[in-house]
């Protein structure tokens, strides 16, 4: 089964997505997601100029060899653009193998470890009461784990809070230049304990909560936050601090028993090797699109399992439904799966482009037994929504110093 053609699509059904379609000489094809938010066209160039010509004529079944060929064979290893390109090809090849075998991808990974996939939903509010009202709505829908984010009084915009945008799906799309936001740890600390204090007062301990710090804190500030939130029993604190220096988490870990999650920006297992091996984190949040596809995420999951680290794949709106499909197969298989982030299935345009048949019930996602990844992409509809240059925001401290967004 030879690779005959590879097509790369960039579409903007509300926000940009890079979708890859690998076609074989047997007519079987597969889909992959190569979206790097705010840097979409660099992955397109990487694929079209440097990857596609090398793959035409190769055996589509050789997933591992093609992965190694694109990783080791580039000489320039790792990095978000390289790994998103590899990821998209890898997902598409798993999709093809599943279709050829007439089996869903999770069967090729080893079969089901569970009935369904536990999700966490987002409650984003303009103030604490607003966040908790939204959490209540999600609890009524059956979600048992909720991410709580609330605007920080005194800062003009807060990560994860919608402002005048009604649809979280569009939050990071359609910005011709990067917007600027500001950060103050002191103002954040004045809000954050109240958020969880009031959440526990209102909902008791019958649901789980998570919170995304989005890497705004230094390690010692993260340690302090972890301590302040211990009594509210979070499922995890996400991206407390940056960990380019993985030793940062030693400091946080020594000081607090609040569970820690990180990994949505990681490209390879090397970015989290020390964190996992030293048991400095509880959840690894690598995404199939950004960390090298199903082949790479399977390897990270297996490695993490021997150190009691669970998987919690990134599920923000910039990961396309093809990535979500890849995660669903990994999640239903991985013995050490923890939880999947979930922001819904996007707007109508997106649902027109990508067809799938997941069922969400009581905070769990279930999938069908469709062969391959079980996702379809409407190429013609994609042309109706052309690419629009768009950026994530940048963040500055109040004195103007550039900070982590
Ligand atoms: O900022 O996906 O947990 N989710 C997140 C996201 C990320 C975006 C970046 O493209 O942190 O909202
Ligand atoms: Co996050």
CSV table of C-alpha atoms and ligand atoms in Angstrom, one decimal:
chain,number,residue,atom,x,y,z
A,1,UNK,CA,0.0,0.0,0.0
A,2,UNK,CA,2.0,3.0,-1.3
A,3,UNK,CA,1.6,6.6,-0.4
A,4,UNK,CA,0.4,8.2,-3.6
A,5,UNK,CA,-0.3,11.8,-2.6
A,6,UNK,CA,-0.3,14.1,0.4
A,7,UNK,CA,-2.6,17.1,0.6
A,8,UNK,CA,-2.2,20.0,3.1
A,9,UNK,CA,-5.3,22.1,3.8
A,10,UNK,CA,-5.4,25.4,5.8
A,11,UNK,CA,-8.9,26.5,6.7
A,12,UNK,CA,-10.4,29.0,9.1
A,13,UNK,CA,-13.8,27.8,10.3
A,14,UNK,CA,-13.7,30.4,13.1
A,15,UNK,CA,-10.0,29.8,13.7
A,16,UNK,CA,-7.1,28.3,11.7
A,17,UNK,CA,-6.5,24.6,11.3
A,18,UNK,CA,-3.9,22.7,9.2
A,19,UNK,CA,-5.2,19.4,8.1
A,20,UNK,CA,-3.2,16.7,6.3
A,21,UNK,CA,-4.6,14.0,4.1
A,22,UNK,CA,-2.4,11.1,3.1
A,23,UNK,CA,-3.8,9.1,0.1
A,24,UNK,CA,-2.6,5.6,-0.9
A,25,UNK,CA,-2.6,3.8,-4.2
A,26,UNK,CA,-5.4,1.5,-2.9
A,27,UNK,CA,-7.8,4.4,-2.4
A,28,UNK,CA,-7.5,4.2,1.4
A,29,UNK,CA,-6.6,7.6,2.9
A,30,UNK,CA,-5.9,9.0,6.4
A,31,UNK,CA,-6.2,12.4,8.2
A,32,UNK,CA,-3.8,14.2,10.5
A,33,UNK,CA,-3.8,17.6,12.4
A,34,UNK,CA,-0.7,19.8,12.0
A,35,UNK,CA,-2.1,23.0,13.6
A,36,UNK,CA,0.4,25.2,15.5
A,37,UNK,CA,-1.6,28.1,16.8
A,38,UNK,CA,-0.3,31.4,15.4
A,39,UNK,CA,2.5,29.7,13.4
A,40,UNK,CA,0.2,27.7,11.0
A,41,UNK,CA,1.9,28.5,7.7
A,42,UNK,CA,5.4,27.4,8.8
A,43,UNK,CA,4.1,23.8,9.3
A,44,UNK,CA,2.5,24.0,5.8
A,45,UNK,CA,5.8,25.0,4.3
A,46,UNK,CA,7.7,22.3,6.3
A,47,UNK,CA,5.3,19.6,5.1
A,48,UNK,CA,5.0,20.7,1.4
A,49,UNK,CA,8.6,21.5,0.8
A,50,UNK,CA,10.5,19.1,3.0
A,51,UNK,CA,8.3,16.1,4.0
A,52,UNK,CA,5.8,15.3,1.2
A,53,UNK,CA,8.4,14.7,-1.6
A,54,UNK,CA,10.3,12.2,0.6
A,55,UNK,CA,7.2,10.1,1.4
A,56,UNK,CA,5.6,9.5,-2.1
A,57,UNK,CA,6.0,5.9,-3.0
A,58,UNK,CA,6.8,4.6,0.6
A,59,UNK,CA,4.8,1.9,2.2
A,60,UNK,CA,2.0,3.5,4.2
A,61,UNK,CA,2.1,0.6,6.7
A,62,UNK,CA,5.7,1.5,7.8
A,63,UNK,CA,4.5,4.0,10.5
A,64,UNK,CA,7.5,3.5,12.9
A,65,UNK,CA,10.1,3.7,10.1
A,66,UNK,CA,8.5,6.8,8.6
A,67,UNK,CA,8.4,8.4,12.1
A,68,UNK,CA,12.1,7.7,12.6
A,69,UNK,CA,12.9,8.8,9.1
A,70,UNK,CA,11.3,12.2,9.7
A,71,UNK,CA,12.7,12.6,13.2
A,72,UNK,CA,16.3,11.3,12.9
A,73,UNK,CA,16.5,11.8,9.2
A,74,UNK,CA,16.0,15.6,9.5
A,75,UNK,CA,19.2,16.0,11.6
A,76,UNK,CA,17.4,19.0,13.1
A,77,UNK,CA,15.4,17.2,15.8
A,78,UNK,CA,12.5,18.3,18.0
A,79,UNK,CA,10.8,21.7,17.9
A,80,UNK,CA,7.1,22.5,17.5
A,81,UNK,CA,7.0,22.9,13.7
A,82,UNK,CA,9.0,19.7,13.0
A,83,UNK,CA,7.0,17.7,15.5
A,84,UNK,CA,3.6,18.9,14.3
A,85,UNK,CA,4.5,17.9,10.8
A,86,UNK,CA,5.6,14.5,11.9
A,87,UNK,CA,2.5,14.2,14.1
A,88,UNK,CA,0.1,14.9,11.2
A,89,UNK,CA,1.7,12.3,9.0
A,90,UNK,CA,1.8,9.8,11.9
A,91,UNK,CA,-1.9,10.3,12.7
A,92,UNK,CA,-2.8,9.9,9.0
A,93,UNK,CA,-0.8,6.6,8.8
A,94,UNK,CA,-2.5,5.2,11.9
A,95,UNK,CA,-5.9,6.2,10.4
A,96,UNK,CA,-4.9,4.3,7.2
A,97,UNK,CA,-3.7,1.2,9.0
A,98,UNK,CA,-6.9,1.1,11.0
A,99,UNK,CA,-9.0,1.4,7.8
A,100,UNK,CA,-6.9,-1.3,6.1
A,101,UNK,CA,-7.4,-3.6,9.0
A,102,UNK,CA,-11.0,-2.6,9.4
A,103,UNK,CA,-10.4,-1.9,13.1
A,104,UNK,CA,-10.5,1.3,15.2
A,105,UNK,CA,-7.0,2.6,16.0
A,106,UNK,CA,-7.5,1.8,19.8
A,107,UNK,CA,-7.7,-1.9,18.8
A,108,UNK,CA,-4.3,-1.6,17.1
A,109,UNK,CA,-2.9,0.0,20.3
A,110,UNK,CA,-4.0,-3.0,22.4
A,111,UNK,CA,-7.8,-2.6,22.9
A,112,UNK,CA,-10.0,-0.8,25.4
A,113,UNK,CA,-9.0,-0.3,29.0
A,114,UNK,CA,-12.3,1.4,29.9
A,115,UNK,CA,-15.8,2.1,28.8
A,116,UNK,CA,-15.5,5.8,28.2
A,117,UNK,CA,-13.3,8.8,28.5
A,118,UNK,CA,-13.7,11.1,31.5
A,119,UNK,CA,-13.7,14.8,30.5
A,120,UNK,CA,-13.1,18.0,32.3
A,121,UNK,CA,-15.0,21.0,31.1
A,122,UNK,CA,-14.2,24.8,31.4
A,123,UNK,CA,-16.0,27.3,33.6
A,124,UNK,CA,-14.6,30.8,32.6
A,125,UNK,CA,-16.1,33.8,34.4
A,126,UNK,CA,-16.0,37.6,34.6
A,127,UNK,CA,-16.0,37.2,38.4
A,128,UNK,CA,-16.1,34.4,41.0
A,129,UNK,CA,-20.0,34.2,41.1
A,130,UNK,CA,-20.1,34.1,37.2
A,131,UNK,CA,-17.5,31.3,37.1
A,132,UNK,CA,-19.4,29.3,39.7
A,133,UNK,CA,-22.7,29.8,37.9
A,134,UNK,CA,-21.1,28.4,34.8
A,135,UNK,CA,-19.7,25.5,36.8
A,136,UNK,CA,-23.1,24.8,38.1
A,137,UNK,CA,-24.5,24.6,34.6
A,138,UNK,CA,-21.7,22.1,33.7
A,139,UNK,CA,-22.4,20.0,36.8
A,140,UNK,CA,-26.1,19.9,35.9
A,141,UNK,CA,-25.0,18.5,32.5
A,142,UNK,CA,-23.2,15.7,34.3
A,143,UNK,CA,-19.6,16.9,34.3
A,144,UNK,CA,-17.7,15.7,37.4
A,145,UNK,CA,-14.5,17.6,36.8
A,146,UNK,CA,-14.5,21.3,36.0
A,147,UNK,CA,-11.7,23.8,35.3
A,148,UNK,CA,-12.3,27.0,37.1
A,149,UNK,CA,-10.9,30.3,35.7
A,150,UNK,CA,-12.0,33.8,36.9
A,151,UNK,CA,-11.0,37.3,35.9
A,152,UNK,CA,-8.4,38.9,38.1
A,153,UNK,CA,-9.7,42.2,39.5
A,154,UNK,CA,-7.5,45.1,38.4
A,155,UNK,CA,-6.1,43.4,35.3
A,156,UNK,CA,-7.7,44.3,32.0
A,157,UNK,CA,-7.8,40.8,30.6
A,158,UNK,CA,-7.3,37.4,32.2
A,159,UNK,CA,-6.2,34.1,30.5
A,160,UNK,CA,-9.2,31.8,29.9
A,161,UNK,CA,-11.8,34.5,30.5
A,162,UNK,CA,-14.0,35.4,27.5
A,163,UNK,CA,-14.5,39.2,27.9
A,164,UNK,CA,-16.7,40.3,25.1
A,165,UNK,CA,-16.2,37.1,23.1
A,166,UNK,CA,-19.2,34.8,23.5
A,167,UNK,CA,-17.6,31.7,22.1
A,168,UNK,CA,-14.5,30.2,23.7
A,169,UNK,CA,-13.8,28.5,20.4
A,170,UNK,CA,-12.9,31.8,18.8
A,171,UNK,CA,-11.0,33.1,21.8
A,172,UNK,CA,-7.5,32.9,20.2
A,173,UNK,CA,-8.5,33.3,16.5
A,174,UNK,CA,-8.6,36.1,14.0
A,175,UNK,CA,-6.1,38.5,15.5
A,176,UNK,CA,-4.1,40.3,12.8
A,177,UNK,CA,-1.4,41.2,15.4
A,178,UNK,CA,-0.7,39.8,18.9
A,179,UNK,CA,-2.9,41.5,21.5
A,180,UNK,CA,-1.2,42.5,24.8
A,181,UNK,CA,-2.3,41.4,28.2
A,182,UNK,CA,-0.9,42.1,31.7
A,183,UNK,CA,0.0,40.1,34.7
A,184,UNK,CA,0.3,40.7,38.4
A,185,UNK,CA,0.9,37.8,40.7
A,186,UNK,CA,-0.2,39.9,43.7
A,187,UNK,CA,-3.6,40.7,42.2
A,188,UNK,CA,-4.0,37.0,41.1
A,189,UNK,CA,-3.2,35.8,44.6
A,190,UNK,CA,-5.8,38.2,46.0
A,191,UNK,CA,-8.5,36.4,43.9
A,192,UNK,CA,-7.5,32.8,43.6
A,193,UNK,CA,-8.0,31.4,47.1
A,194,UNK,CA,-11.5,33.0,47.2
A,195,UNK,CA,-12.4,31.2,44.0
A,196,UNK,CA,-11.8,27.8,45.4
A,197,UNK,CA,-13.1,28.7,48.9
A,198,UNK,CA,-16.4,29.7,47.4
A,199,UNK,CA,-16.4,26.8,45.0
A,200,UNK,CA,-16.1,24.3,47.9
A,201,UNK,CA,-18.7,26.2,49.9
A,202,UNK,CA,-21.2,26.0,47.0
A,203,UNK,CA,-20.5,22.5,45.7
A,204,UNK,CA,-18.9,20.7,48.6
A,205,UNK,CA,-16.5,17.9,47.8
A,206,UNK,CA,-18.7,16.0,45.3
A,207,UNK,CA,-17.0,17.3,42.2
A,208,UNK,CA,-13.3,17.7,41.2
A,209,UNK,CA,-11.7,21.0,40.2
A,210,UNK,CA,-8.7,21.9,38.2
A,211,UNK,CA,-7.1,25.3,37.5
A,212,UNK,CA,-4.7,26.5,34.7
A,213,UNK,CA,-2.1,28.9,35.9
A,214,UNK,CA,-0.8,29.2,32.3
A,215,UNK,CA,2.8,29.4,33.5
A,216,UNK,CA,2.4,32.9,35.0
A,217,UNK,CA,4.2,32.0,38.3
A,218,UNK,CA,7.8,31.5,39.3
A,219,UNK,CA,8.6,28.2,40.9
A,220,UNK,CA,8.5,29.6,44.5
A,221,UNK,CA,5.2,31.4,43.7
A,222,UNK,CA,3.8,28.1,42.4
A,223,UNK,CA,4.9,26.3,45.6
A,224,UNK,CA,3.1,29.0,47.6
A,225,UNK,CA,-0.1,28.7,45.5
A,226,UNK,CA,0.0,24.9,45.8
A,227,UNK,CA,0.1,25.3,49.6
A,228,UNK,CA,-2.7,27.8,49.6
A,229,UNK,CA,-4.9,25.5,47.5
A,230,UNK,CA,-4.2,22.2,49.3
A,231,UNK,CA,-7.3,22.2,51.5
A,232,UNK,CA,-9.5,22.6,48.4
A,233,UNK,CA,-8.3,19.3,47.1
A,234,UNK,CA,-7.7,20.1,43.4
A,235,UNK,CA,-7.5,17.2,40.9
A,236,UNK,CA,-4.5,19.1,39.6
A,237,UNK,CA,-2.9,22.5,39.1
A,238,UNK,CA,-2.0,23.0,35.4
A,239,UNK,CA,1.1,24.7,34.1
A,240,UNK,CA,2.0,26.3,37.4
A,241,UNK,CA,5.5,27.3,36.2
A,242,UNK,CA,7.5,26.9,33.0
A,243,UNK,CA,9.7,23.9,33.1
A,244,UNK,CA,12.3,24.5,30.4
A,245,UNK,CA,14.5,23.8,33.4
A,246,UNK,CA,12.7,20.7,34.6
A,247,UNK,CA,14.4,21.1,38.0
A,248,UNK,CA,11.9,24.0,38.6
A,249,UNK,CA,9.4,21.3,39.6
A,250,UNK,CA,11.6,19.8,42.2
A,251,UNK,CA,11.2,23.0,44.2
A,252,UNK,CA,7.4,23.1,43.7
A,253,UNK,CA,7.1,19.3,44.5
A,254,UNK,CA,9.0,19.5,47.7
A,255,UNK,CA,6.7,22.2,49.1
A,256,UNK,CA,3.2,21.1,48.2
A,257,UNK,CA,0.9,18.1,47.9
A,258,UNK,CA,-1.3,19.8,45.3
A,259,UNK,CA,-1.1,17.5,42.2
A,260,UNK,CA,0.7,19.0,39.2
A,261,UNK,CA,0.0,18.8,35.5
A,262,UNK,CA,2.1,20.1,32.6
A,263,UNK,CA,3.0,19.4,29.0
A,264,UNK,CA,0.6,21.0,26.4
A,265,UNK,CA,3.5,22.8,24.7
A,266,UNK,CA,5.9,19.9,24.8
A,267,UNK,CA,7.3,18.5,21.5
A,268,UNK,CA,9.0,15.3,22.6
A,269,UNK,CA,9.4,12.9,25.5
A,270,UNK,CA,12.7,14.7,26.3
A,271,UNK,CA,10.8,17.8,27.4
A,272,UNK,CA,9.2,15.7,30.2
A,273,UNK,CA,11.7,12.9,30.8
A,274,UNK,CA,13.1,14.3,34.1
A,275,UNK,CA,9.7,15.5,35.3
A,276,UNK,CA,8.3,11.9,34.8
A,277,UNK,CA,11.3,10.0,36.0
A,278,UNK,CA,11.7,12.0,39.2
A,279,UNK,CA,7.9,11.8,39.8
A,280,UNK,CA,7.7,15.6,39.9
A,281,UNK,CA,4.3,15.7,38.2
A,282,UNK,CA,1.1,13.7,38.4
A,283,UNK,CA,-0.4,14.3,34.9
A,284,UNK,CA,1.4,14.6,31.5
A,285,UNK,CA,-0.6,16.8,29.1
A,286,UNK,CA,1.2,16.3,25.8
A,287,UNK,CA,-1.0,16.6,22.7
A,288,UNK,CA,-0.8,14.2,19.7
A,289,UNK,CA,-0.5,17.2,17.3
A,290,UNK,CA,2.4,18.9,19.2
A,291,UNK,CA,4.4,16.0,20.5
A,292,UNK,CA,4.8,13.8,17.4
A,293,UNK,CA,1.5,12.0,16.9
A,294,UNK,CA,0.1,8.7,18.2
A,295,UNK,CA,3.4,6.9,18.0
A,296,UNK,CA,5.1,9.4,20.3
A,297,UNK,CA,2.2,9.8,22.7
A,298,UNK,CA,2.0,6.0,23.1
A,299,UNK,CA,5.6,6.0,24.1
A,300,UNK,CA,5.2,8.9,26.5
A,301,UNK,CA,2.1,7.1,28.1
A,302,UNK,CA,4.1,3.9,28.6
A,303,UNK,CA,7.1,5.7,30.0
A,304,UNK,CA,4.8,7.7,32.4
A,305,UNK,CA,3.0,4.6,33.5
A,306,UNK,CA,6.0,3.2,35.3
A,307,UNK,CA,6.4,6.4,37.4
A,308,UNK,CA,2.7,6.7,38.4
A,309,UNK,CA,2.1,9.6,36.0
A,310,UNK,CA,-1.3,9.7,34.3
A,311,UNK,CA,-2.1,11.1,30.9
A,312,UNK,CA,-4.3,14.2,30.5
A,313,UNK,CA,-4.1,15.3,26.9
A,314,UNK,CA,-4.5,19.0,26.0
A,315,UNK,CA,-7.9,19.7,24.5
A,316,UNK,CA,-8.1,23.4,23.7
A,317,UNK,CA,-10.0,24.7,20.7
A,318,UNK,CA,-6.8,25.0,18.6
A,319,UNK,CA,-6.4,21.2,18.5
A,320,UNK,CA,-8.5,20.1,15.6
A,321,UNK,CA,-11.1,17.3,15.8
A,322,UNK,CA,-8.5,15.1,14.1
A,323,UNK,CA,-6.3,15.5,17.1
A,324,UNK,CA,-9.3,14.9,19.4
A,325,UNK,CA,-9.9,11.7,17.6
A,326,UNK,CA,-6.3,10.6,18.1
A,327,UNK,CA,-6.6,11.4,21.8
A,328,UNK,CA,-9.8,9.4,22.1
A,329,UNK,CA,-8.1,6.3,20.8
A,330,UNK,CA,-5.1,6.8,23.1
A,331,UNK,CA,-7.4,7.6,26.0
A,332,UNK,CA,-9.5,4.5,25.7
A,333,UNK,CA,-6.4,2.3,25.5
A,334,UNK,CA,-3.8,3.8,27.9
A,335,UNK,CA,-3.8,1.9,31.2
A,336,UNK,CA,-2.6,5.1,32.9
A,337,UNK,CA,-5.1,7.5,31.2
A,338,UNK,CA,-6.2,10.2,33.7
A,339,UNK,CA,-8.6,12.7,32.1
A,340,UNK,CA,-9.3,14.5,28.8
A,341,UNK,CA,-9.7,18.3,28.6
A,342,UNK,CA,-12.9,19.1,26.7
A,343,UNK,CA,-14.2,22.4,25.3
A,344,UNK,CA,-17.1,21.1,23.2
A,345,UNK,CA,-17.1,20.3,19.5
A,346,UNK,CA,-16.7,23.9,18.3
A,347,UNK,CA,-19.0,26.0,16.1
A,348,UNK,CA,-21.3,24.9,13.2
A,349,UNK,CA,-18.6,25.7,10.5
A,350,UNK,CA,-16.2,23.4,12.2
A,351,UNK,CA,-18.7,20.6,12.6
A,352,UNK,CA,-19.5,21.0,8.9
A,353,UNK,CA,-15.8,20.4,8.1
A,354,UNK,CA,-15.1,17.5,10.4
A,355,UNK,CA,-17.6,14.7,10.9
A,356,UNK,CA,-17.4,12.3,13.8
A,357,UNK,CA,-19.8,10.4,16.0
A,358,UNK,CA,-18.8,10.8,19.6
A,359,UNK,CA,-21.4,10.7,22.3
A,360,UNK,CA,-20.9,12.9,25.4
A,361,UNK,CA,-23.0,11.7,28.4
A,362,UNK,CA,-22.6,12.6,32.1
A,363,UNK,CA,-19.1,14.1,31.6
A,364,UNK,CA,-17.8,11.1,29.6
A,365,UNK,CA,-17.1,10.7,25.9
A,366,UNK,CA,-17.8,7.5,24.1
A,367,UNK,CA,-16.7,6.6,20.6
A,368,UNK,CA,-18.0,4.3,17.9
A,369,UNK,CA,-16.1,1.3,16.4
A,370,UNK,CA,-15.5,3.0,13.1
A,371,UNK,CA,-12.3,1.8,11.5
A,372,UNK,CA,-9.2,4.1,11.7
A,373,UNK,CA,-9.6,7.3,13.6
A,374,UNK,CA,-13.3,7.5,12.8
A,375,UNK,CA,-13.2,11.1,11.5
A,376,UNK,CA,-14.1,12.6,8.1
A,377,UNK,CA,-13.0,15.9,6.6
A,378,UNK,CA,-15.0,17.9,3.9
A,379,UNK,CA,-12.3,19.3,1.5
A,380,UNK,CA,-14.8,21.3,-0.4
A,381,UNK,CA,-16.3,23.0,2.6
A,382,UNK,CA,-12.8,23.8,3.7
A,383,UNK,CA,-12.3,26.1,0.7
A,384,UNK,CA,-15.2,28.2,1.9
A,385,UNK,CA,-13.1,29.3,5.0
A,386,UNK,CA,-9.7,30.6,3.9
A,387,UNK,CA,-6.8,31.0,6.3
A,388,UNK,CA,-6.6,34.3,8.3
A,389,UNK,CA,-3.4,35.4,10.0
A,390,UNK,CA,-3.9,35.2,13.7
A,391,UNK,CA,-1.9,35.3,16.9
A,392,UNK,CA,-2.0,34.3,20.5
A,393,UNK,CA,-1.7,37.2,22.9
A,394,UNK,CA,1.6,38.2,24.6
A,395,UNK,CA,1.7,39.1,28.3
A,396,UNK,CA,3.6,41.9,30.2
A,397,UNK,CA,4.1,42.6,33.9
A,398,UNK,CA,2.6,45.9,35.0
A,399,UNK,CA,6.0,47.7,34.6
A,400,UNK,CA,6.1,46.6,30.9
A,401,UNK,CA,8.5,43.6,31.3
A,402,UNK,CA,7.6,40.8,28.8
A,403,UNK,CA,6.2,37.8,30.7
A,404,UNK,CA,4.8,34.3,30.0
A,405,UNK,CA,1.4,34.4,28.4
B,1,LIG,O1,-3.5,28.5,25.8
B,1,LIG,O2,-4.3,26.1,23.4
B,1,LIG,O3,-5.3,24.3,28.6
B,1,LIG,N1,-5.4,25.0,27.7
B,1,LIG,C1,-4.6,26.0,27.3
B,1,LIG,C2,-4.9,26.6,26.0
B,1,LIG,C3,-3.7,27.2,25.3
B,1,LIG,C4,-3.9,27.3,23.8
B,1,LIG,C5,-2.6,27.7,23.1
B,1,LIG,O4,-2.8,27.6,21.7
B,1,LIG,O5,-3.8,26.4,28.1
B,1,LIG,O6,-5.9,27.6,26.1
B,2,LIG,CO1,-3.4,24.9,29.6
